[in-house]
GROMACS .gro file of C-alpha atoms in nm:
model
  345
    1MET     CA    1  -1.290   2.554  -2.403
    2PRO     CA    2  -1.125   2.414  -2.087
    3ALA     CA    3  -0.782   2.256  -2.121
    4SER     CA    4  -0.918   1.924  -1.993
    5THR     CA    5  -1.171   1.920  -2.278
    6ARG     CA    6  -0.897   1.984  -2.535
    7ARG     CA    7  -0.690   1.700  -2.389
    8SER     CA    8  -0.984   1.460  -2.398
    9ARG     CA    9  -1.077   1.546  -2.754
   10GLY     CA   10  -0.714   1.503  -2.850
   11ARG     CA   11  -0.721   1.155  -2.701
   12SER     CA   12  -1.044   1.083  -2.891
   13ARG     CA   13  -0.882   1.179  -3.223
   14ARG     CA   14  -0.581   0.962  -3.147
   15THR     CA   15  -0.760   0.634  -3.068
   16ALA     CA   16  -0.787   0.497  -3.422
   17THR     CA   17  -0.418   0.565  -3.479
   18ALA     CA   18  -0.332   0.399  -3.150
   19VAL     CA   19  -0.502   0.074  -3.247
   20ALA     CA   20  -0.325   0.071  -3.584
   21LEU     CA   21   0.014   0.128  -3.426
   22THR     CA   22  -0.025  -0.165  -3.190
   23ALA     CA   23  -0.190  -0.419  -3.420
   24GLY     CA   24   0.136  -0.603  -3.481
   25LEU     CA   25   0.202  -0.676  -3.115
   26THR     CA   26   0.070  -0.953  -2.898
   27ALA     CA   27  -0.249  -0.838  -2.724
   28GLY     CA   28  -0.253  -0.757  -2.350
   29ALA     CA   29  -0.088  -0.928  -2.060
   30ALA     CA   30  -0.296  -1.133  -1.818
   31LEU     CA   31  -0.495  -0.896  -1.599
   32LEU     CA   32  -0.470  -0.918  -1.222
   33LEU     CA   33  -0.801  -0.837  -1.056
   34THR     CA   34  -0.636  -0.755  -0.728
   35GLY     CA   35  -0.298  -0.594  -0.680
   36CYS     CA   36  -0.139  -0.881  -0.493
   37GLY     CA   37  -0.203  -1.095  -0.193
   38PRO     CA   38   0.061  -1.167   0.065
   39ASP     CA   39   0.336  -1.404  -0.039
   40ASP     CA   40   0.316  -1.533   0.320
   41PRO     CA   41   0.158  -1.415   0.651
   42THR     CA   42   0.396  -1.120   0.647
   43ALA     CA   43   0.669  -1.044   0.400
   44ASP     CA   44   0.922  -1.238   0.606
   45GLY     CA   45   0.693  -1.524   0.703
   46THR     CA   46   0.660  -1.434   1.070
   47THR     CA   47   0.343  -1.391   1.272
   48PRO     CA   48   0.280  -1.019   1.333
   49PRO     CA   49   0.259  -0.898   1.692
   50ALA     CA   50  -0.073  -0.791   1.842
   51THR     CA   51  -0.174  -0.426   1.821
   52THR     CA   52  -0.447  -0.212   1.972
   53SER     CA   53  -0.640  -0.196   1.645
   54SER     CA   54  -0.996  -0.323   1.662
   55GLY     CA   55  -0.927  -0.539   1.358
   56THR     CA   56  -1.297  -0.594   1.282
   57GLY     CA   57  -1.466  -0.259   1.322
   58GLY     CA   58  -1.210  -0.085   1.103
   59THR     CA   59  -1.223   0.248   1.286
   60GLY     CA   60  -0.965   0.182   1.555
   61ASN     CA   61  -0.637   0.366   1.557
   62PRO     CA   62  -0.358   0.108   1.559
   63THR     CA   63  -0.040   0.140   1.754
   64VAL     CA   64   0.211   0.228   1.483
   65THR     CA   65   0.498  -0.017   1.485
   66ALA     CA   66   0.799  -0.012   1.257
   67LYS     CA   67   0.924  -0.363   1.190
   68PRO     CA   68   1.305  -0.366   1.199
   69VAL     CA   69   1.496  -0.429   0.880
   70THR     CA   70   1.766  -0.679   0.969
   71SER     CA   71   2.079  -0.783   0.786
   72ASP     CA   72   1.901  -1.085   0.639
   73SER     CA   73   1.600  -0.882   0.517
   74PRO     CA   74   1.543  -0.827   0.144
   75LEU     CA   75   1.691  -0.520  -0.018
   76ASN     CA   76   1.487  -0.216   0.091
   77GLY     CA   77   1.536   0.090  -0.129
   78THR     CA   78   1.233   0.288  -0.015
   79ALA     CA   79   1.410   0.552   0.193
   80HIS     CA   80   1.378   0.917   0.079
   81ASN     CA   81   1.206   0.842  -0.254
   82GLY     CA   82   0.838   0.809  -0.157
   83LEU     CA   83   0.813   0.450  -0.280
   84THR     CA   84   0.583   0.219  -0.082
   85ILE     CA   85   0.511  -0.152  -0.128
   86SER     CA   86   0.197  -0.329  -0.006
   87ASP     CA   87   0.186  -0.708  -0.022
   88GLY     CA   88  -0.149  -0.792   0.139
   89SER     CA   89   0.002  -0.827   0.486
   90ARG     CA   90  -0.039  -0.561   0.757
   91TYR     CA   91   0.313  -0.431   0.703
   92VAL     CA   92   0.380  -0.165   0.437
   93VAL     CA   93   0.736  -0.125   0.314
   94MET     CA   94   0.816   0.246   0.324
   95ASN     CA   95   1.076   0.496   0.445
   96GLY     CA   96   1.343   0.226   0.452
   97THR     CA   97   1.151   0.011   0.702
   98ARG     CA   98   0.816  -0.171   0.735
   99VAL     CA   99   0.524  -0.002   0.906
  100ASP     CA  100   0.248  -0.196   1.083
  101PHE     CA  101  -0.091  -0.056   0.973
  102GLY     CA  102  -0.278  -0.269   1.226
  103THR     CA  103  -0.484  -0.446   0.959
  104LEU     CA  104  -0.419  -0.622   0.632
  105VAL     CA  105  -0.338  -0.370   0.361
  106ARG     CA  106  -0.419  -0.459   0.002
  107ASP     CA  107  -0.373  -0.236  -0.303
  108LEU     CA  108  -0.245   0.070  -0.117
  109ALA     CA  109  -0.291   0.402  -0.301
  110TRP     CA  110  -0.199   0.758  -0.200
  111SER     CA  111  -0.385   1.085  -0.233
  112PRO     CA  112  -0.208   1.329  -0.468
  113ASP     CA  113  -0.089   1.539  -0.172
  114GLY     CA  114   0.045   1.231   0.007
  115ARG     CA  115  -0.152   1.301   0.324
  116ARG     CA  116  -0.395   1.008   0.303
  117ALA     CA  117  -0.370   0.639   0.223
  118ALA     CA  118  -0.653   0.431   0.077
  119PHE     CA  119  -0.659   0.052   0.072
  120VAL     CA  120  -0.877  -0.256   0.105
  121ASP     CA  121  -0.846  -0.373   0.466
  122GLY     CA  122  -0.863  -0.713   0.631
  123ASP     CA  123  -1.244  -0.704   0.636
  124GLY     CA  124  -1.263  -0.630   0.263
  125ASP     CA  125  -1.376  -0.272   0.329
  126LEU     CA  126  -1.239   0.044   0.171
  127ALA     CA  127  -1.030   0.219   0.436
  128VAL     CA  128  -0.863   0.561   0.452
  129SER     CA  129  -0.589   0.644   0.701
  130ASN     CA  130  -0.298   0.869   0.779
  131PRO     CA  131   0.031   0.781   0.608
  132ASP     CA  132   0.143   0.572   0.906
  133GLY     CA  133  -0.184   0.376   0.936
  134THR     CA  134  -0.329   0.576   1.225
  135GLY     CA  135  -0.668   0.749   1.213
  136ARG     CA  136  -0.817   0.471   1.007
  137VAL     CA  137  -1.179   0.519   0.898
  138ILE     CA  138  -1.402   0.321   0.666
  139ALA     CA  139  -1.493   0.511   0.350
  140ALA     CA  140  -1.719   0.229   0.233
  141LYS     CA  141  -1.837  -0.092   0.397
  142ASN     CA  142  -1.832  -0.405   0.182
  143PRO     CA  143  -2.189  -0.543   0.185
  144GLY     CA  144  -2.063  -0.899   0.154
  145GLY     CA  145  -2.038  -1.131  -0.143
  146GLN     CA  146  -1.805  -0.887  -0.321
  147THR     CA  147  -1.431  -0.851  -0.367
  148TRP     CA  148  -1.304  -0.495  -0.386
  149SER     CA  149  -0.968  -0.406  -0.536
  150HIS     CA  150  -0.734  -0.136  -0.657
  151PRO     CA  151  -0.872   0.191  -0.520
  152THR     CA  152  -0.741   0.510  -0.678
  153TRP     CA  153  -0.788   0.877  -0.588
  154GLN     CA  154  -0.983   1.077  -0.846
  155THR     CA  155  -0.925   1.444  -0.774
  156ARG     CA  156  -0.982   1.772  -0.954
  157LYS     CA  157  -0.959   2.133  -0.843
  158SER     CA  158  -1.271   2.344  -0.864
  159ASP     CA  159  -1.304   2.544  -1.186
  160PRO     CA  160  -1.607   2.776  -1.151
  161ALA     CA  161  -1.536   2.942  -1.485
  162ASP     CA  162  -1.596   2.612  -1.665
  163GLY     CA  163  -1.865   2.495  -1.426
  164MET     CA  164  -1.664   2.203  -1.290
  165PRO     CA  165  -1.678   2.130  -0.916
  166ALA     CA  166  -1.390   1.987  -0.719
  167LEU     CA  167  -1.354   1.609  -0.707
  168ASP     CA  168  -1.223   1.399  -0.419
  169ASN     CA  169  -1.341   1.046  -0.488
  170LEU     CA  170  -1.213   0.692  -0.464
  171MET     CA  171  -1.263   0.472  -0.769
  172PHE     CA  172  -1.223   0.096  -0.733
  173ALA     CA  173  -1.310  -0.236  -0.894
  174VAL     CA  174  -1.593  -0.452  -0.759
  175ARG     CA  175  -1.619  -0.821  -0.836
  176SER     CA  176  -1.948  -0.996  -0.765
  177GLY     CA  177  -1.960  -1.354  -0.888
  178SER     CA  178  -1.813  -1.351  -1.237
  179THR     CA  179  -1.894  -0.983  -1.301
  180THR     CA  180  -1.651  -0.698  -1.245
  181LYS     CA  181  -1.735  -0.329  -1.269
  182LEU     CA  182  -1.607   0.009  -1.151
  183GLU     CA  183  -1.761   0.204  -0.866
  184SER     CA  184  -1.687   0.531  -0.689
  185VAL     CA  185  -1.740   0.678  -0.343
  186PRO     CA  186  -1.649   1.014  -0.187
  187ALA     CA  187  -1.314   0.984  -0.011
  188THR     CA  188  -1.483   1.118   0.302
  189GLY     CA  189  -1.719   0.820   0.300
  190GLY     CA  190  -2.055   0.721   0.161
  191THR     CA  191  -2.235   0.460  -0.047
  192PRO     CA  192  -2.049   0.336  -0.356
  193ARG     CA  193  -2.215   0.405  -0.689
  194PRO     CA  194  -2.146   0.254  -1.034
  195ILE     CA  195  -1.929   0.474  -1.256
  196SER     CA  196  -2.093   0.620  -1.565
  197LEU     CA  197  -1.920   0.515  -1.885
  198ASN     CA  198  -2.034   0.700  -2.196
  199GLN     CA  199  -1.878   0.649  -2.536
  200MET     CA  200  -1.688   0.932  -2.699
  201ALA     CA  201  -1.894   1.106  -2.965
  202GLY     CA  202  -1.803   1.126  -3.330
  203GLU     CA  203  -1.540   0.879  -3.442
  204HIS     CA  204  -1.583   0.650  -3.138
  205PRO     CA  205  -1.953   0.559  -3.141
  206ASP     CA  206  -1.916   0.203  -3.010
  207PRO     CA  207  -2.061   0.153  -2.661
  208LEU     CA  208  -1.805   0.103  -2.386
  209PRO     CA  209  -1.806  -0.228  -2.198
  210THR     CA  210  -1.979  -0.191  -1.863
  211THR     CA  211  -1.846  -0.517  -1.717
  212GLY     CA  212  -1.501  -0.671  -1.708
  213ASN     CA  213  -1.352  -0.334  -1.611
  214VAL     CA  214  -1.060  -0.353  -1.367
  215TRP     CA  215  -0.749  -0.172  -1.245
  216PRO     CA  216  -0.860   0.193  -1.243
  217ASN     CA  217  -0.592   0.458  -1.201
  218ALA     CA  218  -0.676   0.829  -1.195
  219GLY     CA  219  -0.487   1.147  -1.267
  220THR     CA  220  -0.530   1.485  -1.104
  221ALA     CA  221  -0.752   1.656  -1.364
  222GLY     CA  222  -1.061   1.435  -1.358
  223ALA     CA  223  -0.939   1.172  -1.604
  224ALA     CA  224  -0.879   0.805  -1.529
  225ALA     CA  225  -0.744   0.504  -1.712
  226TYR     CA  226  -0.866   0.149  -1.660
  227ALA     CA  227  -0.840  -0.191  -1.826
  228ASN     CA  228  -1.100  -0.435  -1.952
  229ALA     CA  229  -1.036  -0.804  -1.891
  230ASP     CA  230  -1.264  -0.914  -2.174
  231SER     CA  231  -1.128  -0.697  -2.455
  232GLY     CA  232  -0.767  -0.687  -2.333
  233LYS     CA  233  -0.758  -0.312  -2.389
  234VAL     CA  234  -0.677  -0.001  -2.189
  235TYR     CA  235  -0.949   0.266  -2.179
  236ILE     CA  236  -0.959   0.634  -2.089
  237ARG     CA  237  -1.247   0.806  -1.908
  238ASP     CA  238  -1.281   1.182  -1.864
  239ASP     CA  239  -1.511   1.320  -1.598
  240ASN     CA  240  -1.486   1.663  -1.759
  241LEU     CA  241  -1.669   1.543  -2.071
  242ARG     CA  242  -1.983   1.389  -1.920
  243GLN     CA  243  -1.789   1.076  -1.822
  244GLN     CA  244  -1.702   1.004  -2.183
  245GLY     CA  245  -1.426   0.768  -2.283
  246SER     CA  246  -1.281   0.539  -2.545
  247ALA     CA  247  -1.035   0.256  -2.597
  248LEU     CA  248  -0.670   0.356  -2.618
  249THR     CA  249  -0.471   0.044  -2.702
  250ASP     CA  250  -0.409  -0.321  -2.623
  251GLY     CA  251  -0.276  -0.367  -2.271
  252SER     CA  252  -0.350  -0.399  -1.900
  253GLU     CA  253  -0.268  -0.249  -1.559
  254PRO     CA  254  -0.256   0.119  -1.665
  255ALA     CA  255  -0.119   0.403  -1.453
  256MET     CA  256  -0.152   0.776  -1.518
  257SER     CA  257   0.123   1.026  -1.443
  258GLN     CA  258   0.047   1.282  -1.172
  259ALA     CA  259   0.298   1.518  -1.336
  260ASP     CA  260   0.151   1.497  -1.688
  261ASP     CA  261  -0.197   1.351  -1.734
  262GLU     CA  262  -0.122   1.291  -2.103
  263ALA     CA  263   0.126   1.016  -2.005
  264ILE     CA  264   0.000   0.664  -1.935
  265THR     CA  265   0.204   0.353  -1.872
  266PHE     CA  266   0.064   0.003  -1.914
  267VAL     CA  267   0.161  -0.363  -1.947
  268ARG     CA  268   0.159  -0.560  -2.271
  269SER     CA  269   0.281  -0.909  -2.351
  270VAL     CA  270   0.558  -0.925  -2.612
  271ASP     CA  271   0.741  -1.244  -2.708
  272GLY     CA  272   0.642  -1.427  -2.393
  273HIS     CA  273   0.718  -1.155  -2.137
  274ASP     CA  274   0.521  -0.866  -1.990
  275HIS     CA  275   0.673  -0.536  -2.103
  276LEU     CA  276   0.616  -0.181  -1.983
  277PHE     CA  277   0.491   0.064  -2.244
  278LEU     CA  278   0.449   0.440  -2.226
  279GLU     CA  279   0.185   0.634  -2.417
  280GLU     CA  280   0.267   0.999  -2.475
  281SER     CA  281   0.091   1.274  -2.663
  282THR     CA  282   0.269   1.426  -2.962
  283ASP     CA  283   0.168   1.680  -3.227
  284SER     CA  284   0.127   1.401  -3.482
  285GLY     CA  285  -0.070   1.170  -3.253
  286PRO     CA  286   0.006   0.914  -2.984
  287ALA     CA  287   0.350   0.765  -2.940
  288TYR     CA  288   0.397   0.423  -2.783
  289LYS     CA  289   0.737   0.341  -2.641
  290ASP     CA  290   0.851   0.005  -2.509
  291LEU     CA  291   1.048   0.089  -2.195
  292THR     CA  292   1.168  -0.269  -2.151
  293PRO     CA  293   1.248  -0.385  -2.508
  294HIS     CA  294   1.502  -0.644  -2.393
  295ALA     CA  295   1.290  -0.794  -2.116
  296THR     CA  296   1.391  -1.138  -1.992
  297THR     CA  297   1.143  -1.127  -1.704
  298ASP     CA  298   0.792  -0.992  -1.646
  299TYR     CA  299   0.735  -0.626  -1.555
  300THR     CA  300   0.391  -0.567  -1.405
  301GLU     CA  301   0.187  -0.331  -1.183
  302PRO     CA  302   0.358  -0.004  -1.285
  303ALA     CA  303   0.338   0.319  -1.083
  304PHE     CA  304   0.461   0.667  -1.177
  305ALA     CA  305   0.689   0.861  -0.945
  306PRO     CA  306   0.544   1.207  -0.859
  307THR     CA  307   0.805   1.372  -1.081
  308GLY     CA  308   0.690   1.167  -1.380
  309ASP     CA  309   1.042   1.069  -1.486
  310LEU     CA  310   1.048   0.726  -1.320
  311ILE     CA  311   0.817   0.426  -1.314
  312ALA     CA  312   0.834   0.156  -1.048
  313ALA     CA  313   0.720  -0.192  -1.145
  314ARG     CA  314   0.697  -0.535  -0.993
  315THR     CA  315   0.910  -0.827  -1.110
  316PRO     CA  316   0.942  -1.181  -0.969
  317ASP     CA  317   1.259  -1.063  -0.790
  318GLY     CA  318   1.118  -0.745  -0.638
  319ILE     CA  319   1.064  -0.384  -0.743
  320VAL     CA  320   1.255  -0.208  -1.018
  321GLU     CA  321   1.264   0.149  -1.145
  322VAL     CA  322   1.257   0.237  -1.514
  323ARG     CA  323   1.321   0.580  -1.663
  324THR     CA  324   1.037   0.716  -1.876
  325ASP     CA  325   1.279   0.857  -2.135
  326GLY     CA  326   1.389   0.502  -2.212
  327SER     CA  327   1.749   0.558  -2.107
  328GLY     CA  328   1.946   0.314  -1.899
  329THR     CA  329   1.827  -0.027  -1.784
  330PRO     CA  330   1.576  -0.126  -1.514
  331GLN     CA  331   1.732  -0.085  -1.169
  332ARG     CA  332   1.631  -0.319  -0.885
  333ILE     CA  333   1.562  -0.111  -0.576
  334SER     CA  334   1.382  -0.355  -0.347
  335GLY     CA  335   1.371  -0.727  -0.290
  336TYR     CA  336   1.026  -0.699  -0.133
  337ARG     CA  337   0.751  -0.818  -0.365
  338GLY     CA  338   0.418  -0.639  -0.378
  339LEU     CA  339   0.226  -0.353  -0.534
  340PRO     CA  340   0.444  -0.041  -0.575
  341ALA     CA  341   0.299   0.305  -0.517
  342PHE     CA  342   0.453   0.647  -0.465
  343ARG     CA  343   0.366   0.890  -0.189
  344ASN     CA  344   0.416   1.257  -0.273
  345SER     CA  345   0.563   1.421   0.036
   0.00000   0.00000   0.00000
């Protein structure tokens, strides 16, 4: 039996316990369909300079421009740690500066090897580029009348012994009218297709919701977590088990660790604030740990560092880092507000 199958069946056995453990807490924080729009035309309110990007065709290679960080700029703690921040403008905060991608960048996500960026561009299409915004190509063209959000890389190495091919896909949420669902497309480009969602057999016979699904986030072994806006729950889906899945717990905005695909962080409302929780696998079942038990502000949109020991999250005052072992207090590392993501380099 492949290790991925054992992990998925372990998650299946743990679901009932997970719901019981969380019944006493306030159900899920408000879900954000998209990561975040710009707080202003650019993060500092200025009009961006012209570039050589086509802007409409989506396949041009922009002139890469680093926007200077001046003495009156917000705190920028993104140097040497792989942290990036996208705010819906064309500038991405990274490497201690701000890089002009030549198009609006919404919901930036990184491939596990850090060599490719995926995001929703200014035309609403799904774009893939080099880490500095050059070499931009369109992986999927928005047909119109839809809002796409929160792409995530779903990857898996080939395992011929278990009959599992390699995966290199982009999962994302699609809103059409009042309906939201998950779709997938090869990262190299193609036509998006709806994601299959099959209920876990045995103790989880209830059908999975096919609409209201948002905020997908994938690991590196074929599994992905996502949230459902209607039920207020976080779900798990495993491509290694015929796309089976089940509900995990109350919450929203999940993120899976690239270092340990058994670890998932998510947001849950407690006593009027959005807290960060961590789900970990233990021998006796799932363990849920509140990483921000003394929260006096809202912690949202979490992202795991590649090492798995830190989580970056958004607050009204910028980006903070929280240790996954629960030690210490949240540390503010950037005054820029937007969707945090880590690039593995």
